[in-house]
Tab-separated table of C-alpha atoms in Angstrom:
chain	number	residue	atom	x	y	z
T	1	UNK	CA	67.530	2.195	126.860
T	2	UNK	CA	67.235	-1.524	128.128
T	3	UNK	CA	66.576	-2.515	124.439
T	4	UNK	CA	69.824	-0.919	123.526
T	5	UNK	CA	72.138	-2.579	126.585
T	6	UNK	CA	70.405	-5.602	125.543
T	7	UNK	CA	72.012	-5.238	122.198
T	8	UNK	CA	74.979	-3.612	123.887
T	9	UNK	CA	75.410	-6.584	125.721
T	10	UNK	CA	74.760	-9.307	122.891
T	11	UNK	CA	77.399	-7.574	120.722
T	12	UNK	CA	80.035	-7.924	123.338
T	13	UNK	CA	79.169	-11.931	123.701
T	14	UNK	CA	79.472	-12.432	119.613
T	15	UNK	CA	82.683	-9.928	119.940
T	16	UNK	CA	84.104	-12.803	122.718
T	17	UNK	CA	82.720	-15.617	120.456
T	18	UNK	CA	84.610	-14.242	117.680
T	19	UNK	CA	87.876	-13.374	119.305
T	20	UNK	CA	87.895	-16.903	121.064
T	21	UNK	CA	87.681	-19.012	117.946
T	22	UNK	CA	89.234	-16.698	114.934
T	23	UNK	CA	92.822	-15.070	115.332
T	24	UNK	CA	94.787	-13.150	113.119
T	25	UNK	CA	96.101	-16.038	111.642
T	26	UNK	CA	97.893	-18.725	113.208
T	27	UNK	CA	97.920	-19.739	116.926
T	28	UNK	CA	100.294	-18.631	119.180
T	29	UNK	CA	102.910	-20.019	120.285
T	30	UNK	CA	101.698	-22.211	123.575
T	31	UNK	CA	103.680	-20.744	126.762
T	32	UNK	CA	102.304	-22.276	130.184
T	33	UNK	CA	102.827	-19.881	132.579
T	34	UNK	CA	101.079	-17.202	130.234
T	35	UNK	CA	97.841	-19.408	129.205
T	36	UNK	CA	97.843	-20.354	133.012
T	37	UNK	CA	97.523	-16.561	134.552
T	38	UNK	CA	95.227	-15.524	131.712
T	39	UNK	CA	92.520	-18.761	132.791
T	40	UNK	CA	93.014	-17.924	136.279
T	41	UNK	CA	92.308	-14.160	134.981
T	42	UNK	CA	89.462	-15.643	133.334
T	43	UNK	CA	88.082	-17.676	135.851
T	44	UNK	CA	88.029	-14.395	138.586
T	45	UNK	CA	86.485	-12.479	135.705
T	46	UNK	CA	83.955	-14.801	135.037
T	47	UNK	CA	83.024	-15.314	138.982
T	48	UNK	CA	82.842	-11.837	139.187
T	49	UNK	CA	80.432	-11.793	135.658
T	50	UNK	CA	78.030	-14.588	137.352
T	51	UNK	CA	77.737	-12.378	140.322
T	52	UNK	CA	77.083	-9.402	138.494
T	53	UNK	CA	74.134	-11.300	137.074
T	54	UNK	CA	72.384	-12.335	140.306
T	55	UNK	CA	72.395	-8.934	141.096
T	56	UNK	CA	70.951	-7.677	138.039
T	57	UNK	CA	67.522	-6.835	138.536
T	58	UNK	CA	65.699	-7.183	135.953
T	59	UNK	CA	67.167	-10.889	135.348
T	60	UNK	CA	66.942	-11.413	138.710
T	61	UNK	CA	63.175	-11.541	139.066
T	62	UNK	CA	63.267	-13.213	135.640
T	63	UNK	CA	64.557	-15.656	136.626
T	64	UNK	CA	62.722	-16.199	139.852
T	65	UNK	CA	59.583	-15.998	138.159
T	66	UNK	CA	61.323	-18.903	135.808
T	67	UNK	CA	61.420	-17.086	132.542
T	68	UNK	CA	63.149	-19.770	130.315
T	69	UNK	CA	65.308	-17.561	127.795
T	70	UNK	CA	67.088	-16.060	131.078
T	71	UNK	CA	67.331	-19.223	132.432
T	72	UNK	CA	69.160	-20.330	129.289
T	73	UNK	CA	71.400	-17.241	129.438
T	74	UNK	CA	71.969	-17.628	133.480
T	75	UNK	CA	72.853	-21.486	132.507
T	76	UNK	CA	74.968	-20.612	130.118
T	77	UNK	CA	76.938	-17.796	131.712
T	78	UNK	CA	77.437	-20.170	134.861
T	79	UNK	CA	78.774	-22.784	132.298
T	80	UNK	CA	81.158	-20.187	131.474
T	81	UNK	CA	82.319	-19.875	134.905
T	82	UNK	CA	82.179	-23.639	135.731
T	83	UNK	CA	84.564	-24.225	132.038
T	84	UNK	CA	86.744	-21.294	133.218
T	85	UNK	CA	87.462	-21.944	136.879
T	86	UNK	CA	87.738	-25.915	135.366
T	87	UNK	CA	90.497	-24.721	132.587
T	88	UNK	CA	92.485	-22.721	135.599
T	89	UNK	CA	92.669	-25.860	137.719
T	90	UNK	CA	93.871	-28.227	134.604
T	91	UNK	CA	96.617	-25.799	133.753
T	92	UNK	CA	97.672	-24.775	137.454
T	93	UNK	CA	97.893	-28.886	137.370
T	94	UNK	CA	100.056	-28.705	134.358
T	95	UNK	CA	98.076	-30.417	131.791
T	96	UNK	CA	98.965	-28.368	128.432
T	97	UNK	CA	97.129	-27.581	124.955
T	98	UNK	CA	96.093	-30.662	123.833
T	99	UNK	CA	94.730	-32.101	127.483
T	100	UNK	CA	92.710	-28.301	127.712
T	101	UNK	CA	91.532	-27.897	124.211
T	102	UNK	CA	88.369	-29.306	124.794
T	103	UNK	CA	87.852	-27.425	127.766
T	104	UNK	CA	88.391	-24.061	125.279
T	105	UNK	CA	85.879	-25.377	122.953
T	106	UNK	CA	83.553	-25.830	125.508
T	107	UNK	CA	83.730	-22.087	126.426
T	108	UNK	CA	83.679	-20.933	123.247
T	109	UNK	CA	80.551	-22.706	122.600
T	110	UNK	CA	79.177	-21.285	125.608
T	111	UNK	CA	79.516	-18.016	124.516
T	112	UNK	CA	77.995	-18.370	121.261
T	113	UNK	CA	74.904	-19.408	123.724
T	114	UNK	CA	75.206	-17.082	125.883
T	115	UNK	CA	74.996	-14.420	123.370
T	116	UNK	CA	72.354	-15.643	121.184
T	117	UNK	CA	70.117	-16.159	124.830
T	118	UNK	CA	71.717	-12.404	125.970
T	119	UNK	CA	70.560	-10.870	122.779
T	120	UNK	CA	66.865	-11.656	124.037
T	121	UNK	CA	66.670	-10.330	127.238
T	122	UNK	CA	67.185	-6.899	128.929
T	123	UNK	CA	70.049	-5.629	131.238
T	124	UNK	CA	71.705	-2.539	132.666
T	125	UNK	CA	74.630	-1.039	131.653
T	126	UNK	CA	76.785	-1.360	134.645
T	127	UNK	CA	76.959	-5.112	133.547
T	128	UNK	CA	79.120	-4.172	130.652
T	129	UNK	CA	81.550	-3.232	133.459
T	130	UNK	CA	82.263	-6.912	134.122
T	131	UNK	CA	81.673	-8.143	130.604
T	132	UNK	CA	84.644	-6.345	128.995
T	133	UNK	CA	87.330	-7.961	131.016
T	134	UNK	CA	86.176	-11.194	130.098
T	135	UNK	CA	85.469	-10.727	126.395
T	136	UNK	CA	89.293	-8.978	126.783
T	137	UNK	CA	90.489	-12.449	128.259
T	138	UNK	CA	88.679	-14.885	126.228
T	139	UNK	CA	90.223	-12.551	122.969
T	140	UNK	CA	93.961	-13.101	124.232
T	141	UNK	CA	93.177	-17.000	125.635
T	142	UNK	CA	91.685	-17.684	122.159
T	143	UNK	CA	94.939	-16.881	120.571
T	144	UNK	CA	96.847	-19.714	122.108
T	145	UNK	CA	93.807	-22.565	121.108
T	146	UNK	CA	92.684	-21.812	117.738
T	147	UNK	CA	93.694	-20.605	114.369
């Protein structure tokens, strides 16, 4: 069962990954006030991912007891949070595509990490609960940053 979440949970990460940097086929059209409430969407959904984590138990006392491919994952998933929260702020501030792009990329590699460390460790399923809104959000952000 944990084996299978694990994989569960990986999938959903290279699902994000993918959505964030492919689109159909050309980049939307950039509209402010849209891109804004989605990274502030992000950034809540993301908080509420990291805390989900803490809680987890089994990567909970993984991580206490310092296991280094959960740390990588817990790094990585925080990065996410830090890149989304930081993307909200520069957009609330009205910076636009080009002054956020690298911010994007920088989540977008994230994920890739976080999935390649999430695909090695073991988790419950009621994390999925707080994965899909983000993989939902990074999917209709992407569409606005990359081709």
């Amino acid at each position: 069962m944990r084996i299978v979440t694990a994989l569960i949970l990986s999938a959903a990460l290279l699902a994000a990954s993918v959505l964030l940097a492919s689109t159909a086929s050309a980049r939307e059209a950039w509209n402010q006030a849209t891109v804004t409430a989605l990274a502030k969407e992000l950034a809540d959904a993301t908080k509420a991912l990291k805390s989900t984590i803490r809680k987890e138990p089994n990567l909970r006392d993984a991580y206490r007891e310092g296991d280094p491919v959960v740390m990588r994952y817990a790094d990585a998933i925080n990065g996410i949070a830090r890149s989304a929260r930081q993307l909200a702020e520069k957009l609330a501030g009205g910076a636009g595509y080009q002054e956020t792009l690298g911010v994007a990329k920088k989540i977008d590699s994230l994920v890739r990490e976080a999935e390649v460390q999430g695909a090695r460790i073991m988790t419950s399923v009621w994390m999925e609960e707080k994965l899909r809104p983000v993989e939902n959000l990074l999917a209709r952000l992407g569409r606005y940053y990359f081709d």
